[in-house]
Amino acid sequence: MTEESRQETTGTPEDELLLREAEKIVVAIGRMFPGLCEVVLHDLRNPDQSIRAIESNLSGREVGQPATELGLARMRDPGFPDIVQNYANRFPDGRPAKSTSIGIKNSAGQYVAAICLNLDVSLFASVARSLTNLVRTDEQEQPLTETLRARTAAELRTVIEEFAAARGQTPRSLGTPAKKELVRTLKTSGYLQVKHSVQVVTELLGVSRATVYNYLRSPDAGDRP
């Protein structure tokens, strides 16, 4: 900005103080997020050369360039919202941005400045896609549901009792085919790895340990645990 144009925009000492203090904020925020968030200070007293400071420049604009449409709207209307938060925007090269505009008024209720933040969300979009791909699982048929935690004896008892209840019986009243099916299911689901699991099974089903092992030695039951 030339000295002549700066003199034209010189207002009250209060206005100048507000702009100087706002410029500190713009510089600090912009330097905190370099290359990620552009921060611009507009002097709303001079729409043709409103940009007073720009930090972490992502739009290619320069100090002394004119106000944006939003800035012009704020200049014309003292009742314009103080803060316009998180609205969609776009940099000149097409990159998507998320913007926030903060109007600053003097004691007379007039807008003298605006701090505008333009966040480059194209970087986050790429990261978001990568994270989505990372956590995505493939849809496929699985022979069983896998649980990544240790089974407990209490759960083993519950499974046995629910198996019998679903057939309208108690564990002891189940027929031999059903007991074989249950024992094989327990083995496949990992319940027979629980400490003292065979003892729990024999007590609930009312069979001997040898009988449980015979169920497991059936041709289609796999190896003995």
XYZ file of C-alpha atoms in Angstrom:
225
model
C 0.000 0.000 0.000
C 1.405 3.419 -0.960
C 1.846 6.172 1.581
C -0.777 8.234 -0.270
C -3.417 5.482 -0.112
C -2.562 4.811 3.531
C -3.168 8.454 4.335
C -6.554 8.272 2.568
C -7.636 5.384 4.750
C -6.359 6.842 7.985
C -9.297 7.135 10.313
C -9.586 7.697 13.992
C -6.822 6.651 16.370
C -9.194 3.960 17.600
C -9.589 2.510 14.097
C -5.846 2.434 13.568
C -5.347 0.773 16.938
C -7.876 -1.936 16.065
C -6.143 -2.607 12.752
C -2.678 -2.786 14.334
C -3.883 -5.213 17.000
C -5.745 -7.310 14.432
C -2.588 -7.510 12.314
C -0.769 -9.147 15.227
C -3.451 -11.836 15.349
C -3.268 -12.435 11.598
C 0.507 -12.866 11.642
C 0.458 -15.154 14.680
C -2.266 -17.479 13.364
C -0.808 -17.625 9.865
C 2.647 -18.517 11.167
C 1.152 -21.212 13.379
C -0.364 -22.995 10.367
C 2.064 -22.272 7.483
C 1.021 -23.711 4.152
C -2.249 -24.853 5.618
C -4.336 -21.827 6.597
C -4.187 -18.454 4.882
C -5.013 -15.525 7.171
C -5.917 -12.128 5.740
C -6.555 -8.751 7.349
C -8.900 -6.443 5.428
C -9.111 -2.711 6.063
C -12.794 -2.180 5.358
C -12.405 1.579 5.108
C -10.818 1.236 1.682
C -12.524 -1.461 -0.453
C -10.263 -0.924 -3.490
C -7.119 -1.678 -1.485
C -8.510 -3.520 1.502
C -5.859 -6.198 2.024
C -3.605 -4.827 4.746
C -1.806 -8.030 5.693
C -1.737 -11.620 4.432
C 0.067 -14.476 6.147
C 0.621 -18.056 4.897
C -0.426 -16.894 1.450
C -2.304 -19.643 -0.409
C -4.430 -17.584 -2.789
C -1.659 -15.607 -4.467
C -3.176 -12.262 -3.456
C -1.077 -9.314 -2.333
C -1.253 -6.451 0.132
C -3.202 -3.576 -1.417
C -5.592 -5.719 -3.443
C -9.376 -5.161 -3.183
C -11.939 -6.683 -0.858
C -13.900 -9.828 -1.658
C -17.656 -9.943 -2.180
C -18.188 -10.787 1.463
C -16.041 -7.860 2.528
C -18.007 -5.477 0.320
C -21.281 -6.767 1.764
C -19.995 -6.178 5.283
C -18.940 -2.623 4.396
C -22.399 -1.780 3.082
C -24.333 -3.202 6.011
C -23.419 -2.532 9.670
C -25.928 -5.247 10.562
C -23.987 -7.888 8.638
C -23.114 -10.880 10.887
C -19.987 -10.371 12.965
C -18.818 -13.914 12.192
C -19.490 -16.053 9.137
C -18.201 -19.462 10.139
C -16.940 -22.482 8.185
C -18.365 -21.724 4.759
C -17.245 -23.485 1.594
C -14.800 -21.569 -0.553
C -12.236 -22.197 -3.283
C -8.731 -20.957 -4.048
C -7.984 -19.547 -7.532
C -6.329 -22.824 -8.596
C -9.460 -24.808 -7.734
C -8.433 -26.232 -4.363
C -11.374 -26.451 -1.934
C -11.206 -24.293 1.159
C -13.126 -23.814 4.393
C -13.352 -20.175 5.347
C -14.311 -18.049 8.333
C -14.699 -14.266 8.285
C -14.599 -12.203 11.486
C -15.732 -8.597 11.377
C -14.228 -6.020 13.745
C -16.244 -2.936 14.733
C -15.182 0.264 16.420
C -16.990 1.881 19.332
C -19.332 3.623 16.889
C -20.586 0.259 15.650
C -18.906 0.572 12.230
C -16.952 -2.233 10.604
C -13.350 -1.145 10.206
C -11.626 -4.474 9.643
C -12.135 -8.178 8.982
C -9.932 -11.162 9.679
C -10.457 -13.962 7.181
C -9.154 -17.522 7.561
C -9.005 -19.800 4.530
C -8.150 -23.401 5.350
C -6.851 -25.624 2.549
C -9.021 -28.734 2.986
C -7.643 -30.510 -0.077
C -4.841 -31.883 2.104
C -7.312 -33.255 4.634
C -9.457 -34.793 1.895
C -6.466 -36.826 0.736
C -5.689 -37.937 4.280
C -9.355 -38.786 4.877
C -9.414 -41.006 1.799
C -6.255 -42.763 2.965
C -7.727 -43.367 6.422
C -10.957 -44.671 4.901
C -9.000 -47.155 2.817
C -6.933 -48.116 5.842
C -9.886 -48.991 8.097
C -12.064 -50.521 5.387
C -12.677 -54.272 5.658
C -13.569 -56.563 2.781
C -17.086 -57.889 2.603
C -16.787 -61.643 2.401
C -18.358 -64.770 3.730
C -16.657 -66.099 6.832
C -17.063 -69.621 8.212
C -17.344 -68.203 11.727
C -17.286 -64.952 13.642
C -13.906 -64.145 15.138
C -13.641 -62.500 18.554
C -10.261 -61.052 19.494
C -10.440 -61.717 23.213
C -10.086 -64.658 25.547
C -13.147 -66.798 26.260
C -14.234 -67.361 29.848
C -15.793 -70.269 31.723
C -18.878 -68.139 32.415
C -19.356 -67.522 28.708
C -18.870 -71.240 28.039
C -21.713 -72.080 30.419
C -23.939 -69.454 28.817
C -23.301 -70.804 25.324
C -24.140 -74.364 26.403
C -27.321 -73.292 28.174
C -28.469 -71.123 25.269
C -27.785 -73.965 22.809
C -30.051 -76.263 24.828
C -32.726 -73.618 25.459
C -32.975 -72.930 21.719
C -34.040 -76.577 21.362
C -36.444 -76.451 24.271
C -34.285 -78.658 26.470
C -31.735 -78.581 29.257
C -28.083 -79.388 28.503
C -28.412 -82.821 30.134
C -31.581 -83.719 28.200
C -30.009 -83.109 24.801
C -29.746 -86.169 22.587
C -26.403 -87.572 21.532
C -26.432 -85.952 18.049
C -27.161 -82.538 19.595
C -24.436 -83.003 22.213
C -21.951 -83.927 19.485
C -22.932 -80.825 17.513
C -22.560 -78.663 20.609
C -19.107 -80.003 21.509
C -17.875 -79.532 17.945
C -19.243 -75.972 17.901
C -17.485 -75.227 21.170
C -14.214 -76.479 19.743
C -14.586 -74.460 16.541
C -15.429 -71.311 18.511
C -12.409 -71.693 20.760
C -14.318 -72.382 23.978
C -12.480 -75.632 24.597
C -9.293 -73.612 25.012
C -10.717 -72.164 28.228
C -9.108 -73.547 31.383
C -11.155 -76.459 32.794
C -13.493 -76.243 29.791
C -13.890 -80.021 29.430
C -14.830 -80.311 33.097
C -17.523 -77.625 32.615
C -18.878 -79.451 29.563
C -19.040 -82.816 31.345
C -20.848 -81.314 34.328
C -23.471 -79.520 32.235
C -24.069 -82.308 29.718
C -23.884 -85.121 32.267
C -21.335 -87.101 30.282
C -17.821 -88.332 30.991
C -14.589 -86.776 29.768
C -14.074 -89.838 27.585
C -17.439 -89.199 25.931
C -16.496 -85.578 25.174
C -13.238 -86.749 23.582
C -15.140 -89.370 21.587
C -17.385 -86.607 20.226
C -14.263 -84.747 19.156
C -12.704 -87.846 17.567
C -15.651 -88.316 15.250
C -14.540 -88.359 11.590
C -15.824 -84.840 10.922
C -14.858 -83.278 14.236
C -11.158 -82.661 13.711
C -8.307 -83.458 16.078
C -8.581 -83.828 19.814
C -7.941 -80.469 21.551
